[in-house]
Amino acid sequence: MGLGAKLIIVFILSALVLVTLIGFGVRQTVDRHFEHHVRPHIITYFDYVQKDIGSPPNFRKAERLAKRLRLQIAIIHAGNTWHSDGVPFKESEVVPRKARHIPPRLHRLPLQLVSLQGKEYLMMLQRHSKILFGIPELRPRKTDQRWMVPMLIIIMMLMIIYAAIQYLFSPIRHLEQGVKRIGQGDLAYRIDVERGDELGRLAHSINSMASDIQHMLDAKRQMLLAISHELRTPITRAKVAMSLIEAGPPLDSIGQDLDEMVVLIERILESERLSSKHEPLNLELIRPYSLIGDVVQEYFPHSNICISGCDGVAALMLDRQRMSILLKNLIDNALKYTESRQPVDVCCFEDIGQNNKHVVHFVVKDCGVGIAANHLAHLTEPFYRADPSRQRKTGGVGLGLYLCKMIAESHGGQLLISSELGHGTTATASFPRDGSGIRGV
């Protein structure tokens, strides 16, 4: 239930409580006023009318009073009956009753409420006669449709109030959408709410917060890029100096460390390039089988890798260099955690995904120890590793999968990782065949 509907319900309940309290207070006030001021006048009024009619009652005087006061008067005297409207009736038709719609205060008068031919009368008793005074109808007849007018007015007021509440709280939908977009990483998105009230100021504050975060992240990227570029120079000098040192285990260890630093710098630079929405992709038609074969041949020529299911997949638009990095990182991770006798499976297939769109999947599966479920959601975060010891055997600083995720998303795709302890890990990179979502397209 929306906030507007809840406010309408609160408004209606508050109105009902208020009307009930006001009605109760008014009724108590009217009852006290009737008891102390009106009741004596009514009794006196009927006494005057009774005296004018006389005792025994004078039918002519009663007829003149009925016309002058616009009352229905019925008289029963000495077995005879008379009615001001000329309606014949019998004394036996006068029946005592208690009508629910007659105000209770009338029951406290020294008069008896009776019914005659379906109408209510107040009956005064004399020594040898009875005088009946007709009571006007205090409730509308069933055929009276006047009650529909206030009902329509109430419905129209509720509709107007609901429309006003919807207008007042309409910025909340824009705020919700904006917070969701910004929370998903779209820091360039701004909430468009032209209001000067509290909701407008809240939207302005959220926009300012997104701008500040974007500026901080841009500064961080610039710093990383500057540091990475600056590190390249001393690494190059160190490699030149290495060429002057005699070969041996220490030299091999230093060379391996320098190579890891080069890979780290390249990954930082590439991930920051992909973080920028202005970095274009070099797209070309590529056959998945050819791409996988080239990566395996270049980087893993002697590894136990099984390629399957790629022949029937047609070419699609991809960035060859970045897709090579993605496949290389996924296969390299799989080989690190798989025993040498167990193969790493690499396959590619196409199916129909959401919205009936064709999707091409690149799958890399190993038979390693697997990854605990609590790590899976964080594997594609920068500098995150399921193995916190960062041993040389497994290598890496936690940028490989983050870079793979950035490459997949720049192609409009996604990277999903599933794993089970003791049963290996499966990494799936999925890309829409129609190229929807590719950066710059």
PDB file of C-alpha atoms in Angstrom, residues 177-289:
ATOM      1  CA  GLN A 177      14.594   5.964  -8.611  1.00  0.00           C
ATOM      2  CA  GLY A 178      17.509   8.372  -8.188  1.00  0.00           C
ATOM      3  CA  VAL A 179      18.813   6.713  -5.027  1.00  0.00           C
ATOM      4  CA  LYS A 180      18.607   3.316  -6.745  1.00  0.00           C
ATOM      5  CA  ARG A 181      20.512   4.572  -9.821  1.00  0.00           C
ATOM      6  CA  ILE A 182      23.173   6.267  -7.715  1.00  0.00           C
ATOM      7  CA  GLY A 183      23.443   3.205  -5.459  1.00  0.00           C
ATOM      8  CA  GLN A 184      24.086   1.061  -8.563  1.00  0.00           C
ATOM      9  CA  GLY A 185      27.078   3.242  -9.423  1.00  0.00           C
ATOM     10  CA  ASP A 186      25.536   5.737 -11.860  1.00  0.00           C
ATOM     11  CA  LEU A 187      26.978   8.769 -10.094  1.00  0.00           C
ATOM     12  CA  ALA A 188      26.275  10.996 -13.111  1.00  0.00           C
ATOM     13  CA  TYR A 189      22.519  10.612 -12.602  1.00  0.00           C
ATOM     14  CA  ARG A 190      20.730  13.608 -11.075  1.00  0.00           C
ATOM     15  CA  ILE A 191      17.262  13.743  -9.527  1.00  0.00           C
ATOM     16  CA  ASP A 192      15.069  16.255 -11.346  1.00  0.00           C
ATOM     17  CA  VAL A 193      12.722  17.683  -8.693  1.00  0.00           C
ATOM     18  CA  GLU A 194      11.805  21.356  -9.087  1.00  0.00           C
ATOM     19  CA  ARG A 195      10.299  21.924  -5.657  1.00  0.00           C
ATOM     20  CA  GLY A 196      11.136  24.386  -2.900  1.00  0.00           C
ATOM     21  CA  ASP A 197       9.807  22.289  -0.039  1.00  0.00           C
ATOM     22  CA  GLU A 198      11.504  19.663   2.127  1.00  0.00           C
ATOM     23  CA  LEU A 199      11.400  17.001  -0.616  1.00  0.00           C
ATOM     24  CA  GLY A 200      13.005  19.418  -3.091  1.00  0.00           C
ATOM     25  CA  ARG A 201      15.778  20.215  -0.621  1.00  0.00           C
ATOM     26  CA  LEU A 202      16.286  16.484   0.005  1.00  0.00           C
ATOM     27  CA  ALA A 203      16.665  15.880  -3.756  1.00  0.00           C
ATOM     28  CA  HIS A 204      19.187  18.713  -3.964  1.00  0.00           C
ATOM     29  CA  SER A 205      21.149  17.215  -1.052  1.00  0.00           C
ATOM     30  CA  ILE A 206      21.233  13.790  -2.728  1.00  0.00           C
ATOM     31  CA  ASN A 207      22.443  15.362  -5.989  1.00  0.00           C
ATOM     32  CA  SER A 208      25.158  17.234  -4.090  1.00  0.00           C
ATOM     33  CA  MET A 209      26.199  14.025  -2.332  1.00  0.00           C
ATOM     34  CA  ALA A 210      26.451  12.178  -5.672  1.00  0.00           C
ATOM     35  CA  SER A 211      28.581  15.010  -7.104  1.00  0.00           C
ATOM     36  CA  ASP A 212      30.919  14.914  -4.105  1.00  0.00           C
ATOM     37  CA  ILE A 213      31.293  11.131  -4.350  1.00  0.00           C
ATOM     38  CA  GLN A 214      31.947  11.372  -8.077  1.00  0.00           C
ATOM     39  CA  HIS A 215      34.635  14.021  -7.530  1.00  0.00           C
ATOM     40  CA  MET A 216      36.299  11.886  -4.850  1.00  0.00           C
ATOM     41  CA  LEU A 217      36.285   8.806  -7.086  1.00  0.00           C
ATOM     42  CA  ASP A 218      37.646  10.827 -10.008  1.00  0.00           C
ATOM     43  CA  ALA A 219      40.441  12.106  -7.781  1.00  0.00           C
ATOM     44  CA  LYS A 220      41.164   8.535  -6.681  1.00  0.00           C
ATOM     45  CA  ARG A 221      41.318   7.340 -10.286  1.00  0.00           C
ATOM     46  CA  GLN A 222      43.640  10.164 -11.245  1.00  0.00           C
ATOM     47  CA  MET A 223      45.894   9.298  -8.341  1.00  0.00           C
ATOM     48  CA  LEU A 224      45.986   5.599  -9.289  1.00  0.00           C
ATOM     49  CA  LEU A 225      46.722   6.427 -12.908  1.00  0.00           C
ATOM     50  CA  ALA A 226      49.490   8.827 -11.900  1.00  0.00           C
ATOM     51  CA  ILE A 227      51.055   6.300  -9.497  1.00  0.00           C
ATOM     52  CA  SER A 228      50.850   3.521 -12.079  1.00  0.00           C
ATOM     53  CA  HIS A 229      52.503   5.630 -14.745  1.00  0.00           C
ATOM     54  CA  GLU A 230      55.203   6.754 -12.347  1.00  0.00           C
ATOM     55  CA  LEU A 231      55.956   3.147 -11.295  1.00  0.00           C
ATOM     56  CA  ARG A 232      56.638   2.090 -14.845  1.00  0.00           C
ATOM     57  CA  THR A 233      59.874   4.088 -15.040  1.00  0.00           C
ATOM     58  CA  PRO A 234      61.683   2.535 -12.018  1.00  0.00           C
ATOM     59  CA  ILE A 235      60.477  -0.936 -13.036  1.00  0.00           C
ATOM     60  CA  THR A 236      61.925  -0.447 -16.506  1.00  0.00           C
ATOM     61  CA  ARG A 237      65.246   0.697 -14.990  1.00  0.00           C
ATOM     62  CA  ALA A 238      65.254  -2.326 -12.662  1.00  0.00           C
ATOM     63  CA  LYS A 239      64.777  -4.680 -15.614  1.00  0.00           C
ATOM     64  CA  VAL A 240      67.666  -3.023 -17.459  1.00  0.00           C
ATOM     65  CA  ALA A 241      69.847  -3.393 -14.355  1.00  0.00           C
ATOM     66  CA  MET A 242      68.885  -7.061 -14.127  1.00  0.00           C
ATOM     67  CA  SER A 243      70.339  -7.719 -17.523  1.00  0.00           C
ATOM     68  CA  LEU A 244      73.772  -6.806 -16.098  1.00  0.00           C
ATOM     69  CA  ILE A 245      73.540  -9.305 -13.224  1.00  0.00           C
ATOM     70  CA  GLU A 246      74.650 -12.912 -13.501  1.00  0.00           C
ATOM     71  CA  ALA A 247      71.856 -15.440 -13.924  1.00  0.00           C
ATOM     72  CA  GLY A 248      70.751 -17.415 -10.871  1.00  0.00           C
ATOM     73  CA  PRO A 249      67.839 -18.101  -8.512  1.00  0.00           C
ATOM     74  CA  PRO A 250      67.915 -14.611  -6.921  1.00  0.00           C
ATOM     75  CA  LEU A 251      67.746 -13.028 -10.330  1.00  0.00           C
ATOM     76  CA  ASP A 252      64.786 -15.228 -11.338  1.00  0.00           C
ATOM     77  CA  SER A 253      62.932 -14.289  -8.153  1.00  0.00           C
ATOM     78  CA  ILE A 254      63.503 -10.578  -8.758  1.00  0.00           C
ATOM     79  CA  GLY A 255      62.349 -10.956 -12.343  1.00  0.00           C
ATOM     80  CA  GLN A 256      59.169 -12.712 -11.266  1.00  0.00           C
ATOM     81  CA  ASP A 257      58.406  -9.949  -8.767  1.00  0.00           C
ATOM     82  CA  LEU A 258      58.925  -7.297 -11.411  1.00  0.00           C
ATOM     83  CA  ASP A 259      56.667  -9.160 -13.842  1.00  0.00           C
ATOM     84  CA  GLU A 260      53.925  -9.317 -11.192  1.00  0.00           C
ATOM     85  CA  MET A 261      54.288  -5.580 -10.624  1.00  0.00           C
ATOM     86  CA  VAL A 262      53.934  -4.961 -14.365  1.00  0.00           C
ATOM     87  CA  VAL A 263      50.779  -7.105 -14.500  1.00  0.00           C
ATOM     88  CA  LEU A 264      49.367  -5.292 -11.440  1.00  0.00           C
ATOM     89  CA  ILE A 265      49.993  -1.884 -13.015  1.00  0.00           C
ATOM     90  CA  GLU A 266      48.438  -2.962 -16.312  1.00  0.00           C
ATOM     91  CA  ARG A 267      45.338  -4.241 -14.529  1.00  0.00           C
ATOM     92  CA  ILE A 268      44.977  -1.042 -12.516  1.00  0.00           C
ATOM     93  CA  LEU A 269      45.299   1.074 -15.650  1.00  0.00           C
ATOM     94  CA  GLU A 270      42.859  -1.065 -17.636  1.00  0.00           C
ATOM     95  CA  SER A 271      40.260  -1.192 -14.853  1.00  0.00           C
ATOM     96  CA  GLU A 272      40.384   2.589 -14.458  1.00  0.00           C
ATOM     97  CA  ARG A 273      40.055   3.052 -18.220  1.00  0.00           C
ATOM     98  CA  LEU A 274      36.960   0.855 -18.205  1.00  0.00           C
ATOM     99  CA  SER A 275      35.579   2.750 -15.201  1.00  0.00           C
ATOM    100  CA  SER A 276      35.435   5.825 -17.392  1.00  0.00           C
ATOM    101  CA  LYS A 277      32.330   5.861 -19.592  1.00  0.00           C
ATOM    102  CA  HIS A 278      34.235   7.717 -22.296  1.00  0.00           C
ATOM    103  CA  GLU A 279      36.703   4.901 -23.030  1.00  0.00           C
ATOM    104  CA  PRO A 280      35.669   3.407 -26.409  1.00  0.00           C
ATOM    105  CA  LEU A 281      35.785  -0.288 -27.313  1.00  0.00           C
ATOM    106  CA  ASN A 282      37.517  -1.551 -30.460  1.00  0.00           C
ATOM    107  CA  LEU A 283      34.654  -3.744 -31.689  1.00  0.00           C
ATOM    108  CA  GLU A 284      34.942  -6.311 -34.450  1.00  0.00           C
ATOM    109  CA  LEU A 285      33.160  -9.512 -35.500  1.00  0.00           C
ATOM    110  CA  ILE A 286      34.823 -12.367 -33.638  1.00  0.00           C
ATOM    111  CA  ARG A 287      34.053 -16.093 -33.647  1.00  0.00           C
ATOM    112  CA  PRO A 288      34.032 -17.377 -30.044  1.00  0.00           C
ATOM    113  CA  TYR A 289      35.816 -20.629 -30.956  1.00  0.00           C
TER     114      TYR A 289
END
